[in-house]
XYZ file of C-alpha atoms in Angstrom:
451
model
C -15.992 -4.461 70.323
C -13.042 -7.082 70.243
C -14.767 -8.758 67.417
C -14.645 -5.537 65.381
C -11.178 -4.962 66.393
C -10.340 -8.621 65.312
C -12.011 -8.324 61.995
C -10.275 -4.887 61.249
C -6.992 -6.567 61.990
C -7.879 -9.400 59.668
C -8.790 -6.896 56.791
C -5.575 -5.133 57.383
C -3.536 -8.418 56.901
C -5.431 -9.179 53.962
C -4.715 -5.996 52.408
C -1.165 -6.284 53.189
C -0.873 -10.002 51.895
C 0.980 -10.993 48.842
C -2.356 -12.199 47.165
C -4.229 -8.841 47.794
C -1.295 -6.930 46.328
C -1.277 -9.257 43.247
C -4.924 -8.795 42.687
C -4.519 -4.814 42.987
C -1.634 -4.792 40.717
C -3.533 -6.941 38.188
C -6.589 -4.840 38.335
C -4.517 -1.617 37.853
C -3.013 -3.177 34.886
C -6.314 -3.782 33.285
C -7.413 -0.291 34.370
C -4.287 0.995 32.383
C -5.678 -0.237 29.088
C -8.335 2.401 29.002
C -5.769 5.211 28.412
C -3.684 2.719 26.179
C -6.673 2.345 24.109
C -7.331 5.925 23.894
C -3.799 6.280 22.666
C -4.256 3.548 20.002
C -7.316 5.687 18.791
C -5.199 8.804 18.669
C -2.971 6.686 16.375
C -5.532 5.653 14.237
C -6.876 9.413 13.970
C -3.675 10.556 12.878
C -3.281 7.941 10.335
C -6.628 8.809 8.819
C -5.588 12.246 8.657
C -2.561 11.292 6.789
C -4.740 9.045 4.453
C -6.951 12.005 3.727
C -3.646 14.179 2.951
C -2.387 11.426 0.535
C -5.694 11.337 -1.226
C -5.697 15.191 -1.652
C -2.014 15.039 -2.853
C -2.565 12.078 -5.413
C -5.708 13.600 -6.540
C -3.777 16.960 -7.554
C -0.521 15.267 -8.726
C -1.629 12.085 -10.118
C -2.926 8.681 -9.098
C -2.362 5.047 -10.387
C -1.031 4.779 -13.962
C -2.864 2.066 -16.118
C -2.037 1.874 -19.776
C -4.249 -0.079 -22.644
C -3.018 0.634 -25.985
C -2.034 1.599 -28.632
C -5.067 0.156 -30.744
C -5.775 0.468 -34.323
C -9.295 1.787 -34.872
C -11.098 1.267 -38.366
C -14.740 2.259 -38.976
C -16.908 0.097 -41.093
C -20.537 0.486 -42.417
C -23.045 -2.014 -41.054
C -26.296 -2.648 -42.591
C -29.259 -3.156 -40.455
C -32.293 -4.851 -42.340
C -35.911 -4.333 -41.110
C -39.461 -4.711 -42.431
C -41.743 -1.962 -43.244
C -45.476 -2.724 -43.893
C -47.453 0.139 -45.759
C -50.682 0.629 -43.957
C -52.914 1.414 -47.065
C -51.654 -1.592 -49.199
C -50.607 -3.992 -46.483
C -47.475 -4.775 -48.675
C -44.385 -5.364 -46.522
C -40.914 -4.472 -47.877
C -37.544 -4.962 -46.518
C -35.338 -1.918 -45.968
C -31.693 -1.518 -44.821
C -30.364 1.224 -42.613
C -26.634 1.980 -42.607
C -24.621 2.722 -39.439
C -21.028 3.221 -38.670
C -19.446 0.820 -36.194
C -15.718 0.147 -35.575
C -13.243 -2.522 -35.693
C -10.410 -2.798 -33.200
C -6.961 -4.312 -33.807
C -4.080 -5.021 -31.324
C -0.489 -4.594 -32.270
C 1.643 -7.415 -33.631
C 4.471 -6.283 -31.348
C 4.424 -3.882 -28.475
C 7.475 -2.459 -26.555
C 7.636 -0.389 -23.602
C 10.561 0.967 -21.881
C 9.636 3.196 -18.510
C 11.735 5.007 -16.226
C 10.279 5.861 -13.082
C 11.798 8.556 -10.568
C 10.734 9.330 -7.139
C 9.581 12.989 -6.170
C 9.675 13.891 -2.555
C 8.784 17.469 -2.637
C 5.058 17.385 -1.885
C 4.169 18.138 1.623
C 1.074 19.097 3.361
C 1.543 20.443 6.859
C 3.673 17.902 8.835
C 2.871 15.050 6.299
C 5.120 14.129 3.336
C 3.966 11.763 0.690
C 6.239 10.157 -1.900
C 4.987 10.516 -5.578
C 6.826 9.857 -8.883
C 7.372 10.848 -12.445
C 7.261 8.110 -15.167
C 8.898 8.719 -18.568
C 7.520 6.072 -20.823
C 8.432 5.259 -24.385
C 6.201 3.013 -26.855
C 7.060 1.196 -29.927
C 5.904 -1.631 -32.250
C 3.924 -2.375 -35.213
C 0.599 -3.242 -36.592
C 0.314 -5.773 -39.392
C -2.797 -5.913 -41.894
C -6.020 -5.937 -40.186
C -7.904 -9.324 -40.467
C -11.533 -8.125 -40.977
C -12.498 -11.717 -42.272
C -12.455 -13.145 -38.738
C -14.911 -10.294 -37.839
C -17.267 -11.205 -40.661
C -16.995 -7.886 -42.192
C -16.990 -7.445 -46.174
C -14.050 -5.464 -47.880
C -16.429 -3.128 -49.391
C -17.876 -2.085 -45.985
C -14.573 -0.888 -44.636
C -13.783 2.876 -44.511
C -9.802 2.650 -44.810
C -9.644 6.362 -45.117
C -11.042 7.044 -41.613
C -8.599 4.857 -39.475
C -7.103 6.311 -36.241
C -4.898 5.014 -33.177
C -6.422 5.233 -29.743
C -5.031 4.580 -26.240
C -7.115 4.322 -23.035
C -5.298 5.381 -19.845
C -5.818 7.065 -16.643
C -4.723 10.495 -15.140
C -4.988 12.599 -18.399
C -4.611 15.645 -16.118
C -1.156 14.227 -14.774
C 0.312 13.640 -18.444
C 3.125 16.262 -18.718
C 4.521 15.836 -22.293
C 2.966 16.703 -25.569
C 1.477 13.483 -27.156
C 2.332 12.713 -30.659
C 2.760 9.314 -32.482
C 4.973 8.408 -35.235
C 3.118 6.131 -37.697
C 5.797 5.095 -40.565
C 7.018 8.463 -41.703
C 3.939 10.418 -40.549
C 3.200 12.038 -37.254
C -0.298 12.438 -35.659
C -1.118 14.131 -32.471
C -3.485 12.403 -29.945
C -6.834 14.297 -28.787
C -8.898 13.529 -25.841
C -12.355 11.953 -26.741
C -15.572 11.761 -24.665
C -15.065 9.383 -21.613
C -16.732 5.867 -22.122
C -17.804 6.051 -18.360
C -15.073 3.903 -17.253
C -11.845 4.554 -15.006
C -10.044 5.059 -18.303
C -9.781 8.128 -20.577
C -9.392 7.750 -24.339
C -7.004 9.498 -26.511
C -7.300 9.305 -30.464
C -5.250 10.376 -33.411
C -6.698 12.242 -36.155
C -7.942 10.090 -39.163
C -5.604 8.719 -41.839
C -5.665 6.645 -44.701
C -4.505 3.110 -43.617
C -3.803 1.916 -47.174
C -1.686 4.822 -48.252
C 0.177 4.784 -45.094
C 0.662 0.944 -44.923
C 2.597 0.588 -48.190
C 4.408 -2.356 -46.754
C 1.357 -4.087 -45.168
C 2.886 -2.967 -41.719
C 2.617 0.270 -39.821
C 5.460 0.906 -37.400
C 4.733 3.149 -34.376
C 6.612 5.082 -31.947
C 5.670 7.687 -29.137
C 6.452 8.812 -25.646
C 4.352 10.011 -22.690
C 5.294 11.371 -19.206
C 3.324 10.912 -16.397
C 3.129 12.347 -12.785
C 1.707 9.500 -10.774
C 1.687 7.459 -7.383
C 1.190 4.049 -6.020
C 1.369 1.950 -9.120
C 2.338 1.627 -12.865
C 0.318 -1.154 -14.707
C -0.105 -2.378 -18.442
C -2.498 -4.726 -20.313
C -0.581 -6.863 -22.702
C -2.390 -6.410 -25.882
C 0.599 -6.944 -28.258
C 0.907 -10.331 -29.798
C 4.343 -9.962 -28.147
C 4.444 -7.481 -25.406
C 7.758 -6.558 -23.911
C 7.835 -4.142 -20.810
C 10.950 -2.968 -19.129
C 10.882 -0.705 -15.954
C 13.763 0.938 -14.434
C 13.325 2.945 -11.144
C 15.037 4.556 -8.083
C 12.126 3.242 -5.846
C 13.937 0.541 -3.387
C 10.652 -0.968 -2.058
C 8.767 -2.393 -5.218
C 5.708 -4.935 -5.306
C 5.441 -6.615 -8.651
C 1.646 -7.377 -9.228
C -0.901 -8.541 -11.811
C -1.492 -11.700 -13.792
C 2.368 -12.161 -15.170
C 5.298 -12.330 -13.171
C 8.681 -10.379 -13.913
C 11.579 -12.453 -15.516
C 13.405 -13.617 -12.546
C 16.637 -13.829 -14.429
C 16.801 -10.116 -15.173
C 14.911 -8.679 -12.058
C 17.110 -6.858 -9.491
C 16.240 -4.947 -6.571
C 18.618 -3.145 -4.179
C 19.005 0.063 -2.155
C 19.579 2.096 -5.330
C 16.267 0.935 -6.887
C 15.084 -2.101 -9.330
C 14.888 -3.124 -12.793
C 12.143 -5.620 -14.067
C 11.228 -7.032 -17.308
C 7.946 -8.985 -18.641
C 7.519 -10.629 -21.905
C 3.840 -12.022 -22.589
C 3.038 -13.554 -25.683
C -0.600 -14.230 -27.054
C -0.715 -17.801 -26.125
C -0.418 -16.554 -22.404
C -3.738 -14.991 -22.392
C -7.242 -15.686 -23.510
C -8.179 -12.797 -25.733
C -7.969 -12.425 -29.614
C -6.168 -9.692 -31.497
C -9.239 -8.127 -32.910
C -12.717 -7.066 -31.885
C -15.831 -5.491 -33.397
C -18.216 -2.656 -32.038
C -16.556 -2.439 -28.343
C -13.198 -2.669 -26.863
C -13.157 -5.500 -24.355
C -12.539 -4.811 -20.492
C -9.314 -6.469 -20.045
C -8.456 -5.305 -16.550
C -8.209 -8.975 -15.371
C -4.875 -8.869 -17.239
C -3.217 -5.934 -15.833
C 0.203 -6.353 -14.464
C 3.119 -4.164 -13.476
C 4.539 -2.707 -10.379
C 3.200 -1.044 -7.044
C 5.768 1.427 -5.626
C 4.943 0.724 -2.169
C 6.410 2.494 0.923
C 7.862 0.342 3.662
C 5.818 0.553 6.994
C 5.021 3.993 7.670
C 5.428 5.792 10.902
C 1.786 5.316 11.776
C 1.872 1.728 11.394
C 5.097 1.204 13.370
C 3.457 3.292 16.233
C 0.340 0.945 16.013
C 2.475 -2.109 16.217
C 4.470 -0.814 19.137
C 1.334 0.222 20.985
C 0.065 -3.597 20.608
C 2.810 -4.489 22.868
C 1.596 -1.857 25.455
C -0.131 -4.492 27.896
C 3.068 -6.600 27.836
C 5.477 -3.849 28.767
C 2.884 -2.612 31.506
C 2.673 -6.198 32.668
C 6.542 -7.015 32.870
C 7.106 -3.742 34.446
C 4.697 -4.234 37.283
C 5.755 -7.830 37.550
C 9.483 -6.708 37.985
C 8.595 -4.091 40.539
C 6.340 -6.937 42.347
C 9.020 -9.339 42.404
C 11.460 -6.623 43.855
C 8.982 -5.808 46.474
C 8.490 -9.574 47.447
C 12.317 -9.988 47.807
C 13.230 -6.850 49.525
C 10.224 -6.615 51.739
C 9.924 -2.996 50.680
C 6.322 -1.862 50.441
C 5.186 -0.113 47.044
C 1.793 1.637 47.337
C -0.756 1.176 44.618
C -0.475 4.756 43.881
C 3.238 4.373 43.048
C 2.220 1.556 40.600
C -0.133 3.729 39.054
C 2.471 6.616 38.678
C 4.806 3.992 36.892
C 1.974 2.875 34.745
C 1.138 6.288 33.345
C 4.734 6.913 32.661
C 4.556 3.654 30.439
C 1.554 5.125 28.846
C 3.341 8.417 27.998
C 5.962 6.452 26.019
C 3.389 6.196 23.394
C 2.132 9.694 23.247
C 5.640 10.983 23.118
C 6.688 8.333 20.388
C 3.913 9.373 17.986
C 4.198 13.170 18.594
C 8.120 13.073 17.993
C 7.667 10.658 14.967
C 5.434 13.142 13.062
C 8.498 15.681 13.123
C 11.302 13.372 12.919
C 12.243 9.687 11.953
C 10.715 6.759 13.714
C 14.080 5.541 15.139
C 14.965 8.846 16.694
C 11.666 9.257 18.035
C 11.643 5.912 19.518
C 15.108 6.308 21.105
C 13.990 9.818 22.737
C 10.795 8.458 24.209
C 12.265 5.157 25.400
C 15.126 6.867 26.974
C 12.911 9.490 28.596
C 10.523 6.946 30.299
C 13.305 4.664 31.246
C 14.920 7.772 32.836
C 11.881 8.912 34.658
C 11.081 5.309 35.977
C 14.569 4.838 37.187
C 14.844 7.940 39.202
C 11.398 7.579 40.709
C 12.340 3.923 41.552
C 15.219 5.323 43.816
C 12.849 7.383 45.710
C 10.618 4.293 46.150
C 13.231 1.484 46.845
C 15.494 3.649 48.833
C 18.676 2.317 47.234
C 20.231 2.215 43.663
C 20.796 -1.446 43.003
C 17.290 -2.272 42.131
C 16.528 0.986 40.244
C 19.575 0.029 38.083
C 18.293 -3.267 37.280
C 14.680 -1.760 36.500
C 16.410 0.710 34.202
C 18.370 -2.081 32.568
C 15.447 -4.258 32.121
C 13.196 -1.565 30.645
C 15.846 -0.829 28.129
C 16.268 -4.250 27.050
C 12.479 -4.569 26.785
C 12.006 -1.566 24.853
C 15.152 -2.663 22.466
C 13.518 -6.120 22.142
C 10.244 -4.593 20.992
C 11.861 -2.110 18.595
C 13.901 -5.293 16.899
C 10.686 -7.120 16.592
C 8.723 -4.340 14.771
C 11.431 -3.712 12.329
C 11.108 -7.538 11.371
C 8.512 -8.752 8.802
C 9.127 -12.169 7.912
C 10.535 -13.289 11.475
C 8.706 -11.078 13.961
C 6.526 -13.765 15.136
C 9.312 -16.442 15.573
C 11.643 -13.786 17.419
C 8.702 -12.415 19.459
C 7.883 -15.758 20.622
C 11.356 -16.890 21.697
C 11.734 -13.679 23.524
C 8.669 -14.089 25.623
C 9.725 -17.665 26.360
C 13.167 -16.610 27.615
C 11.332 -13.660 29.626
C 8.942 -16.247 30.967
C 11.951 -18.335 32.103
C 13.772 -15.485 33.677
C 10.821 -14.677 35.817
C 10.324 -18.390 36.613
C 14.007 -18.415 37.581
C 14.331 -15.368 39.847
C 10.844 -16.157 41.549
C 11.786 -19.446 42.499
C 12.956 -18.827 46.027
C 10.043 -16.646 47.132
C 7.763 -18.225 49.661
C 4.261 -17.410 48.197
C 2.496 -19.006 51.275
C 3.680 -16.217 53.421
């Protein structure tokens, strides 16, 4: 009987010891990762829902704008020889079959000026998605086609059936009448059969090249207006290609095979301006082709109109610091408990941990109806106030709860600063954690852990 009482006393002493409390708090911290994991899944689910909405909106409004053209298309007659053997006489003769193929010629000069304007009017439920309208003008000229490089004889060329074609995406998002000025004449574009690529083909009616090109050169000029989203890109098919883009979009990403001119490129809160100049010696394809137009997507360049980190990305980044927030908060309470000799029950630690988890659900729910900064302020202030008031009832004074409230405010502010940074987030985060560790070591130096 005495042995059982001694064992019970030892068990009670162990569970009241510092080591046992540390183990229980550590175990509770790990357990709280489970609801934190569910919160991260909730963020991913809401982000996926927004992605589905974006796909729906862009499908209706317009997706990426890719432009390949204009291209001069001239048909020619191709004679294919084949042998025919008479079954009765056994005599073999050579016959020819005439087919029509096409030769394609790129412009000598190609200039484009584009003005891209944001449109924020599209909304699906609680989600907004920013799209744009692009007004583009193209001008330049074609010089005399060089059929000799293609090995095509002059007498086989059908000069009176020439046409201009362009290949582009998003035909349904084009919002302007399409007519091209060729010297003094105007021709309308009409859609052609799709060549089963992501591009759609537009072609003018036929015209007589020789009667139109009375100076051995055809000047062209046309405009086009798109509804689009995500990006605007071009293929530099001109012998000299000049592209100029102006926009009120404040966060562009210049992409593709050719860099924008740094001397004229500007980016500020009001938008951006960018210029490109690409010469024929800068890319490895020729100015004329027979039979088929080449796939030149490897030479695409232009601008991606990105949104800065959206609310779900910010929420996801904040939730990744959840373990740190819970661990540091519990550590503060544990140090206060060790210094003040006030006993804090594991249930009270659980309530504090759940309050910290609630911060993330408040944050994501408020963010969907407001800005991230406002939601972060409201969620952070609510959780800090709740834990501070709860601490007063636990610790039976106001000095330690005020310290806890201040520490949590500094911690949440520190995390907010980190997630707003991109280039220096890792550096600032590492320095901050180093300073936090130093503070913990300093304030815990006088605690006698052996007792």
